[in-house]
Coordinates of C-alpha atoms in Angstrom, one line a residue:
M1 CA 55.6 -15.7 -21.3
K2 CA 53.8 -12.6 -22.2
E3 CA 50.1 -12.2 -21.6
L4 CA 47.8 -11.1 -24.3
P5 CA 46.9 -7.5 -24.0
N6 CA 43.2 -8.0 -24.5
T7 CA 42.2 -11.2 -22.8
F8 CA 38.7 -12.4 -22.9
Y9 CA 38.0 -11.3 -19.3
E10 CA 39.3 -7.8 -19.9
R11 CA 37.2 -7.4 -23.0
R12 CA 34.1 -8.8 -21.2
A13 CA 34.6 -6.4 -18.3
R14 CA 34.8 -3.4 -20.7
M15 CA 31.8 -4.6 -22.7
A16 CA 29.7 -5.1 -19.6
Q17 CA 30.5 -1.5 -18.5
K18 CA 29.4 -0.3 -22.0
V19 CA 26.2 -2.3 -21.9
D20 CA 25.4 -1.1 -18.4
L21 CA 25.9 2.5 -19.4
R22 CA 23.8 2.0 -22.5
R23 CA 21.0 0.4 -20.4
R24 CA 21.0 3.3 -17.9
Y25 CA 21.0 5.8 -20.8
I26 CA 17.9 4.2 -22.4
E27 CA 16.1 4.0 -19.1
S28 CA 16.7 7.6 -18.3
S29 CA 15.8 8.7 -21.8
F30 CA 12.5 6.8 -21.6
L31 CA 11.7 8.3 -18.2
N32 CA 12.5 11.8 -19.4
Q33 CA 10.3 11.3 -22.5
A34 CA 7.4 10.0 -20.3
R35 CA 7.8 13.0 -17.9
G36 CA 7.8 15.5 -20.8
E37 CA 4.7 13.9 -22.3
R38 CA 2.9 13.9 -19.0
E39 CA 3.8 17.6 -18.4
M40 CA 2.6 18.5 -21.9
I41 CA -0.8 16.7 -21.3
Q42 CA -1.2 18.4 -17.9
S43 CA -0.5 21.8 -19.4
R44 CA -3.1 21.2 -22.1
I45 CA -5.7 20.0 -19.6
E46 CA -5.0 23.0 -17.4
R47 CA -5.6 25.4 -20.3
M48 CA -9.1 24.0 -20.9
T49 CA -12.2 25.7 -19.6
F50 CA -13.7 24.2 -16.4
G51 CA -16.6 22.4 -18.2
C52 CA -14.3 20.9 -20.9
R53 CA -11.8 19.9 -18.3
K54 CA -14.4 18.2 -16.2
A55 CA -15.9 16.3 -19.2
F56 CA -12.4 15.3 -20.4
L57 CA -11.4 14.0 -17.0
A58 CA -14.6 12.1 -16.5
A59 CA -14.2 10.4 -19.9
R60 CA -10.6 9.6 -19.1
L61 CA -11.5 8.1 -15.7
Q62 CA -14.2 5.9 -17.4
Q63 CA -11.6 4.7 -19.9
I64 CA -9.1 3.9 -17.2
E65 CA -11.7 2.0 -15.2
K66 CA -12.7 0.1 -18.3
D67 CA -9.1 -0.8 -19.1
L68 CA -8.5 -2.0 -15.5
S69 CA -11.7 -4.1 -15.5
N70 CA -10.6 -5.8 -18.8
K71 CA -7.2 -6.7 -17.4
A72 CA -8.6 -8.1 -14.2

């Protein structure tokens, strides 16, 4: 008796590989996008004058502390 060329288990194994590849692609794309945005923001902050940079970072720190206190 001949076996079917595409059994359920063979198809499932191939599909699992495709899903795993897709998941890794999405994760790496997300990390690359986040890294690019972070580098862009850092470069803009570095181009600011010292006074503007100090005021911006102080305001940002206050916002982060506020967000953390709201979550806790």
